[in-house]
Amino acid sequence: MMALKKSVELFYDVVSPYSWFAFEVITRYQHKWDINLKLKPFFLSGVMQSTESKYPAMVPRKLTYLKADVMRCARYFDVPVKLPKNPTELLFEKGSLKAQRFLTALDMECPEKVEPVSREFWMRAWSRDEDLSHDSSIGEAASQAGLSHQDIKYTLARLKDQDVKDRLRKTTSEALELGVFGSPIIVADVNGKKEWVFGSDRFPILAQILWEKWEGPCPDISNKL
């Protein structure tokens, strides 16, 4: 049988805790499934505005449910989420534009650093309830992820550059062209055929699309049980 050519793109925004769950799981499976993984930071707020969608957290009943669901998912996916004191401030007032531009600029210069910096951004916002909207906060997170002072200073300076803004818009437009309406989005390409799934709870289906085996959110641990 001819070997399948498989790649996966993860469109995500660090303002979304569900994106964090998907991010951690797909990075755990990256080598187990032998997939070419491409991290695609995009701007969720731009997607919501373009599709005239409403954040679930803007609906009181959904917000109440989501607070419980996020913590349930955190235990299931083994991700150290702790709800911020004011999640609506994080989502709607402070937002993630600077963080997503930083990740975009980093992807353009040092793509291998995108994974650890993304993880630290989530740790800061969704585990330690720390700010992620100011240059100094972003710099502190990037430093925790292992970036040098020189790289941080250079990348922060790039946030206002037109090519960085255009790249983030382009990635967001790519997602919109797929028909997306939220985050995270996982796009699987198998021998040139693309399919995408929404959310962090579609990994059994994603595994089927990729002709792989789903072994739970923590496969290395599950195999030892």
mmCIF file of C-alpha atoms in Angstrom:
data_model
loop_
_atom_site.group_PDB
_atom_site.id
_atom_site.type_symbol
_atom_site.label_atom_id
_atom_site.label_comp_id
_atom_site.label_asym_id
_atom_site.label_seq_id
_atom_site.Cartn_x
_atom_site.Cartn_y
_atom_site.Cartn_z
ATOM 1 C CA MET A 1 0.000 0.000 0.000
ATOM 2 C CA MET A 2 1.356 3.435 -0.911
ATOM 3 C CA ALA A 3 2.272 5.570 2.097
ATOM 4 C CA LEU A 4 -0.166 8.378 2.843
ATOM 5 C CA LYS A 5 1.086 11.952 2.728
ATOM 6 C CA LYS A 6 -0.439 13.557 5.812
ATOM 7 C CA SER A 7 -0.259 17.059 7.194
ATOM 8 C CA VAL A 8 -2.230 18.928 9.818
ATOM 9 C CA GLU A 9 -2.757 22.651 10.329
ATOM 10 C CA LEU A 10 -3.950 23.989 13.671
ATOM 11 C CA PHE A 11 -5.624 27.405 13.470
ATOM 12 C CA TYR A 12 -5.761 28.818 16.996
ATOM 13 C CA ASP A 13 -5.909 31.910 19.163
ATOM 14 C CA VAL A 14 -4.423 31.971 22.670
ATOM 15 C CA VAL A 15 -7.506 33.789 23.953
ATOM 16 C CA SER A 16 -9.347 30.447 23.634
ATOM 17 C CA PRO A 17 -8.871 27.766 26.332
ATOM 18 C CA TYR A 18 -10.359 25.137 24.010
ATOM 19 C CA SER A 19 -7.587 25.976 21.553
ATOM 20 C CA TRP A 20 -5.087 25.182 24.315
ATOM 21 C CA PHE A 21 -6.603 21.719 24.759
ATOM 22 C CA ALA A 22 -6.395 21.021 21.023
ATOM 23 C CA PHE A 23 -2.869 22.426 20.856
ATOM 24 C CA GLU A 24 -1.550 20.160 23.609
ATOM 25 C CA VAL A 25 -3.185 17.030 22.217
ATOM 26 C CA ILE A 26 -2.072 17.541 18.617
ATOM 27 C CA THR A 27 1.513 18.258 19.707
ATOM 28 C CA ARG A 28 1.453 15.036 21.792
ATOM 29 C CA TYR A 29 0.341 13.094 18.712
ATOM 30 C CA GLN A 30 2.575 14.864 16.194
ATOM 31 C CA HIS A 31 5.283 12.205 16.141
ATOM 32 C CA LYS A 32 3.075 9.283 17.153
ATOM 33 C CA TRP A 33 0.979 9.864 14.042
ATOM 34 C CA ASP A 34 3.987 10.989 11.982
ATOM 35 C CA ILE A 35 2.225 14.069 10.710
ATOM 36 C CA ASN A 36 3.672 17.282 9.362
ATOM 37 C CA LEU A 37 2.160 19.754 11.839
ATOM 38 C CA LYS A 38 1.868 23.451 11.050
ATOM 39 C CA LEU A 39 0.810 25.838 13.795
ATOM 40 C CA LYS A 40 -1.299 28.693 12.385
ATOM 41 C CA PRO A 41 -1.949 31.524 14.841
ATOM 42 C CA PHE A 42 -4.902 33.550 13.592
ATOM 43 C CA PHE A 43 -7.131 36.289 15.001
ATOM 44 C CA LEU A 44 -10.320 34.863 16.465
ATOM 45 C CA SER A 45 -11.946 38.260 16.949
ATOM 46 C CA GLY A 46 -11.584 38.891 13.218
ATOM 47 C CA VAL A 47 -13.339 35.615 12.467
ATOM 48 C CA MET A 48 -16.178 36.423 14.854
ATOM 49 C CA GLN A 49 -16.673 39.877 13.344
ATOM 50 C CA SER A 50 -16.514 38.631 9.752
ATOM 51 C CA THR A 51 -19.035 35.864 10.373
ATOM 52 C CA GLU A 52 -21.256 38.035 12.603
ATOM 53 C CA SER A 53 -20.942 35.344 15.255
ATOM 54 C CA LYS A 54 -21.359 35.791 18.981
ATOM 55 C CA TYR A 55 -18.893 34.425 21.523
ATOM 56 C CA PRO A 56 -20.611 31.763 23.657
ATOM 57 C CA ALA A 57 -19.272 33.600 26.714
ATOM 58 C CA MET A 58 -21.456 36.582 25.759
ATOM 59 C CA VAL A 59 -24.563 34.504 26.515
ATOM 60 C CA PRO A 60 -25.077 34.301 30.319
ATOM 61 C CA ARG A 61 -26.340 30.707 30.394
ATOM 62 C CA LYS A 62 -23.567 29.542 28.085
ATOM 63 C CA LEU A 63 -20.958 31.376 30.163
ATOM 64 C CA THR A 64 -22.109 29.566 33.302
ATOM 65 C CA TYR A 65 -21.861 26.242 31.496
ATOM 66 C CA LEU A 66 -18.509 27.051 29.891
ATOM 67 C CA LYS A 67 -16.853 27.826 33.223
ATOM 68 C CA ALA A 68 -17.669 24.323 34.430
ATOM 69 C CA ASP A 69 -16.924 22.713 31.078
ATOM 70 C CA VAL A 70 -13.496 24.310 30.708
ATOM 71 C CA MET A 71 -12.418 22.914 34.077
ATOM 72 C CA ARG A 72 -13.841 19.485 33.202
ATOM 73 C CA CYS A 73 -11.886 19.546 29.934
ATOM 74 C CA ALA A 74 -8.758 20.698 31.750
ATOM 75 C CA ARG A 75 -8.850 17.541 33.872
ATOM 76 C CA TYR A 76 -9.596 15.314 30.890
ATOM 77 C CA PHE A 77 -6.873 16.751 28.658
ATOM 78 C CA ASP A 78 -4.399 17.159 31.552
ATOM 79 C CA VAL A 79 -3.869 20.865 30.887
ATOM 80 C CA PRO A 80 -3.283 23.160 33.907
ATOM 81 C CA VAL A 81 -6.136 25.616 33.324
ATOM 82 C CA LYS A 82 -7.297 27.873 36.143
ATOM 83 C CA LEU A 83 -10.113 30.218 35.293
ATOM 84 C CA PRO A 84 -9.143 33.902 35.416
ATOM 85 C CA LYS A 85 -11.054 36.055 37.854
ATOM 86 C CA ASN A 86 -12.536 38.023 34.972
ATOM 87 C CA PRO A 87 -12.648 35.881 31.808
ATOM 88 C CA THR A 88 -14.826 38.411 29.971
ATOM 89 C CA GLU A 89 -12.122 41.053 30.441
ATOM 90 C CA LEU A 90 -9.564 38.683 28.922
ATOM 91 C CA LEU A 91 -11.847 37.750 26.041
ATOM 92 C CA PHE A 92 -13.485 41.034 25.135
ATOM 93 C CA GLU A 93 -11.577 43.949 26.651
ATOM 94 C CA LYS A 94 -7.909 43.009 26.515
ATOM 95 C CA GLY A 95 -8.153 40.534 23.657
ATOM 96 C CA SER A 96 -5.287 38.787 21.905
ATOM 97 C CA LEU A 97 -4.265 40.982 18.961
ATOM 98 C CA LYS A 98 -0.767 41.752 20.258
ATOM 99 C CA ALA A 99 -0.162 38.155 21.310
ATOM 100 C CA GLN A 100 -1.273 36.813 17.936
ATOM 101 C CA ARG A 101 0.870 39.353 16.085
ATOM 102 C CA PHE A 102 3.841 38.332 18.216
ATOM 103 C CA LEU A 103 3.303 34.665 17.339
ATOM 104 C CA THR A 104 2.891 35.619 13.683
ATOM 105 C CA ALA A 105 6.127 37.612 13.639
ATOM 106 C CA LEU A 106 7.870 34.764 15.435
ATOM 107 C CA ASP A 107 6.568 32.259 12.890
ATOM 108 C CA MET A 108 8.022 34.402 10.117
ATOM 109 C CA GLU A 109 11.478 34.478 11.731
ATOM 110 C CA CYS A 110 11.804 31.496 14.089
ATOM 111 C CA PRO A 111 8.931 29.035 13.509
ATOM 112 C CA GLU A 112 10.452 26.476 15.875
ATOM 113 C CA LYS A 113 9.787 28.909 18.751
ATOM 114 C CA VAL A 114 6.058 29.244 18.093
ATOM 115 C CA GLU A 115 5.105 26.123 20.066
ATOM 116 C CA PRO A 116 6.846 26.967 23.371
ATOM 117 C CA VAL A 117 5.833 30.636 23.234
ATOM 118 C CA SER A 118 2.189 29.773 22.471
ATOM 119 C CA ARG A 119 2.172 27.395 25.432
ATOM 120 C CA GLU A 120 3.587 30.059 27.730
ATOM 121 C CA PHE A 121 1.005 32.582 26.527
ATOM 122 C CA TRP A 122 -1.756 30.169 27.558
ATOM 123 C CA MET A 123 -0.002 29.474 30.842
ATOM 124 C CA ARG A 124 0.080 33.180 31.555
ATOM 125 C CA ALA A 125 -3.530 33.960 30.609
ATOM 126 C CA TRP A 126 -5.346 30.723 31.430
ATOM 127 C CA SER A 127 -3.325 29.236 34.276
ATOM 128 C CA ARG A 128 -1.759 32.097 36.239
ATOM 129 C CA ASP A 129 -4.329 34.827 35.483
ATOM 130 C CA GLU A 130 -1.627 37.240 34.346
ATOM 131 C CA ASP A 131 -1.825 39.990 31.755
ATOM 132 C CA LEU A 132 -1.088 39.228 28.101
ATOM 133 C CA SER A 133 -2.055 42.520 26.501
ATOM 134 C CA HIS A 134 1.025 44.680 27.094
ATOM 135 C CA ASP A 135 4.452 44.481 25.480
ATOM 136 C CA SER A 136 6.095 43.890 28.860
ATOM 137 C CA SER A 137 3.730 40.995 29.643
ATOM 138 C CA ILE A 138 4.308 39.398 26.258
ATOM 139 C CA GLY A 139 8.051 39.833 26.701
ATOM 140 C CA GLU A 140 7.960 38.162 30.126
ATOM 141 C CA ALA A 141 6.048 35.193 28.708
ATOM 142 C CA ALA A 142 8.420 34.873 25.759
ATOM 143 C CA SER A 143 11.370 34.956 28.147
ATOM 144 C CA GLN A 144 9.802 32.158 30.203
ATOM 145 C CA ALA A 145 9.524 30.182 26.956
ATOM 146 C CA GLY A 146 13.265 30.535 26.342
ATOM 147 C CA LEU A 147 13.547 33.461 23.934
ATOM 148 C CA SER A 148 16.565 35.697 24.329
ATOM 149 C CA HIS A 149 16.234 39.345 25.280
ATOM 150 C CA GLN A 150 17.469 40.300 21.827
ATOM 151 C CA ASP A 151 14.898 38.105 20.041
ATOM 152 C CA ILE A 152 12.085 39.419 22.238
ATOM 153 C CA LYS A 153 13.033 43.042 21.622
ATOM 154 C CA TYR A 154 13.256 42.451 17.870
ATOM 155 C CA THR A 155 9.943 40.575 17.675
ATOM 156 C CA LEU A 156 8.080 43.153 19.769
ATOM 157 C CA ALA A 157 9.355 45.856 17.425
ATOM 158 C CA ARG A 158 7.844 43.906 14.529
ATOM 159 C CA LEU A 159 4.277 44.071 15.882
ATOM 160 C CA LYS A 160 3.515 47.279 13.994
ATOM 161 C CA ASP A 161 5.203 46.203 10.753
ATOM 162 C CA GLN A 162 2.834 45.944 7.807
ATOM 163 C CA ASP A 163 4.088 42.536 6.675
ATOM 164 C CA VAL A 164 3.300 41.069 10.110
ATOM 165 C CA LYS A 165 -0.184 42.601 10.102
ATOM 166 C CA ASP A 166 -0.741 41.335 6.562
ATOM 167 C CA ARG A 167 0.436 37.838 7.467
ATOM 168 C CA LEU A 168 -2.007 37.622 10.392
ATOM 169 C CA ARG A 169 -4.830 38.902 8.175
ATOM 170 C CA LYS A 170 -3.874 36.359 5.514
ATOM 171 C CA THR A 171 -3.951 33.454 7.976
ATOM 172 C CA THR A 172 -7.288 34.643 9.324
ATOM 173 C CA SER A 173 -8.621 34.930 5.770
ATOM 174 C CA GLU A 174 -7.416 31.380 5.037
ATOM 175 C CA ALA A 175 -9.486 30.169 7.964
ATOM 176 C CA LEU A 176 -12.526 32.141 6.831
ATOM 177 C CA GLU A 177 -12.231 30.694 3.329
ATOM 178 C CA LEU A 178 -12.484 27.226 4.865
ATOM 179 C CA GLY A 179 -15.819 28.245 6.370
ATOM 180 C CA VAL A 180 -14.728 28.484 9.995
ATOM 181 C CA PHE A 181 -16.675 30.233 12.746
ATOM 182 C CA GLY A 182 -14.497 29.852 15.842
ATOM 183 C CA SER A 183 -11.337 28.381 17.354
ATOM 184 C CA PRO A 184 -9.664 25.920 17.287
ATOM 185 C CA ILE A 185 -9.818 24.567 13.753
ATOM 186 C CA ILE A 186 -7.817 21.481 12.767
ATOM 187 C CA VAL A 187 -7.284 20.947 9.050
ATOM 188 C CA ALA A 188 -6.176 17.480 7.919
ATOM 189 C CA ASP A 189 -4.664 16.976 4.471
ATOM 190 C CA VAL A 190 -4.373 13.344 3.366
ATOM 191 C CA ASN A 191 -2.942 12.850 -0.107
ATOM 192 C CA GLY A 192 -4.172 16.295 -1.101
ATOM 193 C CA LYS A 193 -7.708 15.912 0.267
ATOM 194 C CA LYS A 194 -8.524 18.441 2.977
ATOM 195 C CA GLU A 195 -11.065 18.114 5.768
ATOM 196 C CA TRP A 196 -11.397 20.210 8.883
ATOM 197 C CA VAL A 197 -12.908 19.748 12.305
ATOM 198 C CA PHE A 198 -13.868 22.334 14.899
ATOM 199 C CA GLY A 199 -13.112 22.217 18.606
ATOM 200 C CA SER A 200 -11.040 20.093 20.929
ATOM 201 C CA ASP A 201 -13.428 17.125 21.092
ATOM 202 C CA ARG A 202 -13.111 15.764 17.551
ATOM 203 C CA PHE A 203 -9.866 13.849 17.882
ATOM 204 C CA PRO A 204 -11.433 10.404 17.371
ATOM 205 C CA ILE A 205 -12.843 11.703 14.075
ATOM 206 C CA LEU A 206 -9.554 13.391 13.178
ATOM 207 C CA ALA A 207 -7.766 10.085 13.788
ATOM 208 C CA GLN A 208 -10.180 8.351 11.432
ATOM 209 C CA ILE A 209 -9.568 10.996 8.753
ATOM 210 C CA LEU A 210 -5.810 10.488 9.143
ATOM 211 C CA TRP A 211 -6.077 6.668 9.201
ATOM 212 C CA GLU A 212 -4.583 6.673 12.677
ATOM 213 C CA LYS A 213 -5.505 5.335 16.107
ATOM 214 C CA TRP A 214 -6.887 7.569 18.840
ATOM 215 C CA GLU A 215 -5.437 6.521 22.191
ATOM 216 C CA GLY A 216 -6.923 9.181 24.430
ATOM 217 C CA PRO A 217 -5.728 12.688 25.283
ATOM 218 C CA CYS A 218 -2.488 11.461 26.903
ATOM 219 C CA PRO A 219 -1.416 8.515 24.698
ATOM 220 C CA ASP A 220 1.883 7.743 26.387
ATOM 221 C CA ILE A 221 0.168 7.490 29.766
ATOM 222 C CA SER A 222 -2.820 5.554 28.376
ATOM 223 C CA ASN A 223 -0.493 2.930 26.886
ATOM 224 C CA LYS A 224 0.988 2.203 30.314
ATOM 225 C CA LEU A 225 -2.329 1.685 32.085
#
